[in-house]
Structure formats: structure tokens, C-alpha cells
Tab-separated table of C-alpha atoms in Angstrom:
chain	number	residue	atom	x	y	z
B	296	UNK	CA	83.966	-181.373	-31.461
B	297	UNK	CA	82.188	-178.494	-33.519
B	298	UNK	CA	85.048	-179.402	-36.344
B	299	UNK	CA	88.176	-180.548	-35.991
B	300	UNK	CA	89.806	-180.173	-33.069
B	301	UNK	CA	93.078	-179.533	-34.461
B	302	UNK	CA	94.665	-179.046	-37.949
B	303	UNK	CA	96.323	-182.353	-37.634
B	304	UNK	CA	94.501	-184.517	-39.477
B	305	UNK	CA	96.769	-187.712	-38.322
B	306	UNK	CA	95.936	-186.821	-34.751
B	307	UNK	CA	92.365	-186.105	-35.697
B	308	UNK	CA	91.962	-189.563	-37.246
B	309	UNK	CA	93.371	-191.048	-33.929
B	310	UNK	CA	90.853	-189.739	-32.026
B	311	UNK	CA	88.033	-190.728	-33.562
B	312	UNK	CA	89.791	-194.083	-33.170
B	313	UNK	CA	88.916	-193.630	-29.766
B	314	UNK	CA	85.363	-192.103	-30.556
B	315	UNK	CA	85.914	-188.353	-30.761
B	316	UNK	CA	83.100	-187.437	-33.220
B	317	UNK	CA	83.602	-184.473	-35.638
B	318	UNK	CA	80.413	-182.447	-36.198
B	319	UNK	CA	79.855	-180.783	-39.358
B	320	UNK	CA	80.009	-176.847	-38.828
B	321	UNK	CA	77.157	-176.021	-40.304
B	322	UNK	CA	74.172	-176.641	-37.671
B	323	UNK	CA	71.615	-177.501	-40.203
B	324	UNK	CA	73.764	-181.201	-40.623
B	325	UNK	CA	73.499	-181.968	-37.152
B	326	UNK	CA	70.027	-183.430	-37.364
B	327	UNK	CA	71.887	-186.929	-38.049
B	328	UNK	CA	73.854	-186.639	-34.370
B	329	UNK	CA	72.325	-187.191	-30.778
B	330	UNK	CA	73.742	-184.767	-28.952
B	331	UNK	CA	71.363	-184.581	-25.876
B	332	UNK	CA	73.946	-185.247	-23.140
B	333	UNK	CA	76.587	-185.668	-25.222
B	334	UNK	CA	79.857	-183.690	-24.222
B	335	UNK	CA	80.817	-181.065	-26.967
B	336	UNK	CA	84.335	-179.312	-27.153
B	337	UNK	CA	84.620	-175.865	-28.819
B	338	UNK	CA	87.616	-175.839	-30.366
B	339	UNK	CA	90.121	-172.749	-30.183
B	340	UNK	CA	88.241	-171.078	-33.146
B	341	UNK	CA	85.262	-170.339	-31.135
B	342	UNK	CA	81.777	-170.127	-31.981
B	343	UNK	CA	78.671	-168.270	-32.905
B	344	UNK	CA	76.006	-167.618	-30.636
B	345	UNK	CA	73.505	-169.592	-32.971
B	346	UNK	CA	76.057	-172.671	-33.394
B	347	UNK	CA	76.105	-172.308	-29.232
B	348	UNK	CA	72.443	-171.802	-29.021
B	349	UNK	CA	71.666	-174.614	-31.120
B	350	UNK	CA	73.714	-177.077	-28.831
B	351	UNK	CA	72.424	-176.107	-25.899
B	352	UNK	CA	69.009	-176.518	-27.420
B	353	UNK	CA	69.583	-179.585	-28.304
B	354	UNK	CA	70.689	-181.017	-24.959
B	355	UNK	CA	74.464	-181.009	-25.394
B	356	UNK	CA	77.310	-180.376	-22.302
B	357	UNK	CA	79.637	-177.547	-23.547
B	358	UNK	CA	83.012	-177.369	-23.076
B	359	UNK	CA	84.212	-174.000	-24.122
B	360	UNK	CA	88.114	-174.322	-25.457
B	361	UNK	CA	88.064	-170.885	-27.099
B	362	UNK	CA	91.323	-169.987	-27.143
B	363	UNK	CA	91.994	-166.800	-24.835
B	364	UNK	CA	93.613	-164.715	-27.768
B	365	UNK	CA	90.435	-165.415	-29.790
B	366	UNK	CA	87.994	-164.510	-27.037
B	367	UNK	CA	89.783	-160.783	-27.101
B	368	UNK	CA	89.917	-160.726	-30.439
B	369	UNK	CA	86.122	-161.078	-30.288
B	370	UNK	CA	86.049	-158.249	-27.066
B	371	UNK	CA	88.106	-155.592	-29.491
B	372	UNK	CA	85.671	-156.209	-32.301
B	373	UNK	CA	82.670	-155.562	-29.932
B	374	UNK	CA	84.533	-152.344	-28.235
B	375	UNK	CA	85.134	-150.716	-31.803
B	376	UNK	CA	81.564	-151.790	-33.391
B	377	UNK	CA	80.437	-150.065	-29.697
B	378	UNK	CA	82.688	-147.327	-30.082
B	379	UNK	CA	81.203	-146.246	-33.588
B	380	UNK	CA	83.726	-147.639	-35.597
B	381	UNK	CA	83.679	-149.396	-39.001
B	382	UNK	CA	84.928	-152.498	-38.297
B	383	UNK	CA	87.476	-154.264	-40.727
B	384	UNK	CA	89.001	-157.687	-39.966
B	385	UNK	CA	91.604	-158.666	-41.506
B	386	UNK	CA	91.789	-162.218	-42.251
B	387	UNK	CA	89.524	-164.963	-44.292
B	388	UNK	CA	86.207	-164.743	-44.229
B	389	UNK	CA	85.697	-168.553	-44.519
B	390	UNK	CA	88.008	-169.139	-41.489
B	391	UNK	CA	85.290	-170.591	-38.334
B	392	UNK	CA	87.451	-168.036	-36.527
B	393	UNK	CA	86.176	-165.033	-38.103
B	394	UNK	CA	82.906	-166.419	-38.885
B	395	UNK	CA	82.041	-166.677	-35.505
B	396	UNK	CA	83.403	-163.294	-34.442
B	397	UNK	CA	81.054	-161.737	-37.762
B	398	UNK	CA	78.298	-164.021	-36.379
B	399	UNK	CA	78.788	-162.253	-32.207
B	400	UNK	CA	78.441	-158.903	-34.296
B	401	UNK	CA	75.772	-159.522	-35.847
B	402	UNK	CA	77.410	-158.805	-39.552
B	403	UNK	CA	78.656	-155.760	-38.396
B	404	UNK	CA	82.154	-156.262	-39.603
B	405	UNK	CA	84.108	-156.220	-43.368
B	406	UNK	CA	86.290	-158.900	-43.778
B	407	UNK	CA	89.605	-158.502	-45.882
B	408	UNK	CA	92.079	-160.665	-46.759
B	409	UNK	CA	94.366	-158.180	-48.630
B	410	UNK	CA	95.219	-155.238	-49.426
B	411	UNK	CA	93.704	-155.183	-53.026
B	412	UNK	CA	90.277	-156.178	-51.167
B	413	UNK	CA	90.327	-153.355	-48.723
B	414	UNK	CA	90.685	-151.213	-52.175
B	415	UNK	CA	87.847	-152.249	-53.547
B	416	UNK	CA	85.728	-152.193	-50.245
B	417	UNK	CA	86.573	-148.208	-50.376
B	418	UNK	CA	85.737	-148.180	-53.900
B	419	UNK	CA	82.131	-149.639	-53.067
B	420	UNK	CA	81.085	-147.492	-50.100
B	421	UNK	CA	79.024	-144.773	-50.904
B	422	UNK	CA	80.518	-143.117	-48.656
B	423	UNK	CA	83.921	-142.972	-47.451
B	424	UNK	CA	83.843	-143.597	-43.711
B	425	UNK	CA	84.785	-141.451	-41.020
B	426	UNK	CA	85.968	-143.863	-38.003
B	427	UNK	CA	87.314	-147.027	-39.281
B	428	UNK	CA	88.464	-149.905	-36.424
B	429	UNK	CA	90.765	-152.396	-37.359
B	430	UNK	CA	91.662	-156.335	-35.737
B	431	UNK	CA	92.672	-158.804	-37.332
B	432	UNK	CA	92.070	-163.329	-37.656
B	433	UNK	CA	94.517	-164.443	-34.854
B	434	UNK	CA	96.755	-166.216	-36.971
B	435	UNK	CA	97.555	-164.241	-40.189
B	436	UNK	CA	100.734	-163.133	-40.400
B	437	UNK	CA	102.167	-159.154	-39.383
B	438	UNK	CA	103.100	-158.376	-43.229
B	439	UNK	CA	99.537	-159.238	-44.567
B	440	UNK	CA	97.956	-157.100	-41.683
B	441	UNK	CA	100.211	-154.380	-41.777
B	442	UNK	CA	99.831	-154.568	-45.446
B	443	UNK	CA	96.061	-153.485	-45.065
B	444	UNK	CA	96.512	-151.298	-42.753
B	445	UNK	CA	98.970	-148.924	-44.684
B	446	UNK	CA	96.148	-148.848	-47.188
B	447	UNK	CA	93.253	-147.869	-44.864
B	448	UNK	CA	95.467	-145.155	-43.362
B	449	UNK	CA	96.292	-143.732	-46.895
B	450	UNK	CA	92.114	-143.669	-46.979
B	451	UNK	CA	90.587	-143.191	-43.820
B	452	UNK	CA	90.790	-140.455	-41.722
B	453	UNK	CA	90.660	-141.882	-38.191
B	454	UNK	CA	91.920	-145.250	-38.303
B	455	UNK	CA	92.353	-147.137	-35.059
B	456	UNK	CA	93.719	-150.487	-35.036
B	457	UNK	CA	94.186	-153.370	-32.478
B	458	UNK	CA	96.649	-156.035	-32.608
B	459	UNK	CA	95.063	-159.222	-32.452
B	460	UNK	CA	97.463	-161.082	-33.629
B	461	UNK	CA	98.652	-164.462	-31.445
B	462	UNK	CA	102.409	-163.929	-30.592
B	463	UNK	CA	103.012	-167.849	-30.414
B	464	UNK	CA	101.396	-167.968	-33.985
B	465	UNK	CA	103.983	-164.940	-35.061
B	466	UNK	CA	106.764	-166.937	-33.604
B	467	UNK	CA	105.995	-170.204	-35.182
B	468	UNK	CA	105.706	-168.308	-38.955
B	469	UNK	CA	108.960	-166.409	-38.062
């Protein structure tokens, strides 16, 4: 797995038990890994086209396990960044979730974890700007988005956001 394949570390350890390798995330620490033929999950998290690229140039069978809710997270991002829109994303930028969906658009996106940071990202533009397009990482919580978004809308005149957010991960933090 690109990772681990769950955040379980118990079960995690019990798989490699049974010889589930982890790979590193960054593709510049594979070198040390055979992976021509080798069978690679993607965990739900997804990845970015030059993590993918690089393990199909190296050989490696890929099996996708992108999580559905995370794929159209990743289809919303592209339709905004299509549609002309600023994109923010709400979430951590360090999260392989919205790493890879940054990596898909090519940087094209502003990552903010709160609402303090999606003050100062107005402060910095030169420019405030016109269209901004909202989603959010899959699994932070309703408040912290909805948090951000009240201050966008105070500062942005067309704001359009889409709900990204997993219901089953909503559920669980209820």
C-alpha cells in the first residue's frame, strides 16, 4: 500500500505480519522496493497522478481503492478550477487526501484549515477575487467548514461552495 492502509495501526501491524508492505509516500524513497509486478493498493486517500505515474512506470499492478466520496471530491475541485473559480479547500494541507487532489490540479487550489487562515489568504492576495469555489477534505468536520465559509462569504462576492463532506465520517464525529 502507498501508506497505510488504514489509521489502525494494530491492524496495520497485523498485516504486515502477513506481508502487506507499507510504501513510503513520498516516491523518491521507493528506489529501495521492487515493485515491478508487485500488486499495489491505493488506499481511500487517493493519489497523485505523479505517485500513479511513477508506479506504473515502475512495473507495479494497481489496485485503485479511492474511496468514491474522495474521487468527487476531486471531480468538484476540477469543475470549479474549470468553471473559473478560485478554488479553496478546506482541510489540511499535509493530509495525502488533499495533497493528491492539489497534485490532479496542478496547484491550482488554496488550502485552509481555519478560519483565521482563510483571513490571512485574503489579506495576501493582491487582489481580492471575484469567483471563489469552495470543497472541502472529506473528513473534517461541518463546524470547521462552515466556519470558513461564513468568512469567505463576508469577503467574496460570488462564493459557491460544494459539500464534500463524507456523511458516514459526519455521523461517526456526531
Amino acid at each position: 500500500t502507498v501508506g497505510p492502509i488504514i489509521h489502525n495501526p494494530i491492524v496495520v501491524e497485523r498485516l504486515e505480519g502477513d506481508g502487506l508492505q507499507v510504501l513510503p509516500e513520498d516516491p523518491r524513497e521507493w528506489d529501495k522496493f521492487d515493485l515491478e509486478g508487485c500488486t499495489v493498493i491505493i488506499r481511500s486517500h487517493g493519489l497523485g497522478p505523479k505517485a500513479m505515474g511513477e508506479l506504473e512506470r515502475r512495473g507495479a499492478h494497481i489496485i485503485d481503492a479511492t474511496c468514491s466520496i474522495v474521487t468527487k471530491a476531486l471531480r468538484s475541485a476540477k469543475s470549479l478550477v474549470k468553471d473559473d473559480y478560485k478554488l479553496v479547500i478546506v482541510g489540511s494541507s499535509t493530509h495525502p487526501e488533499v495533497a493528491a487532489i492539489v497534485e490532479h490540479l496542478d496547484g491550482e487550489a488554496v488550502v485552509v484549515s481555519d478560519p483565521e487562515e482563510a483571513v490571512a489568504w485574503l489579506e495576501d492576495e493582491d487582489e481580492m477575487p471575484e469567483r471563489v469555489g469552495v470543497t472541502a477534505q472529506t473528513t473534517i468536520s461541518q463546524d470547521s467548514l462552515q466556519a470558513v465559509v461564513e468568512v469567505l462569504h463576508e469577503n467574496v462576492r460570488n462564493l459557491k461552495v460544494l459539500n464534500t463532506l463524507c456523511k458516514t465520517t459526519q455521523r461517526r464525529q456526531r
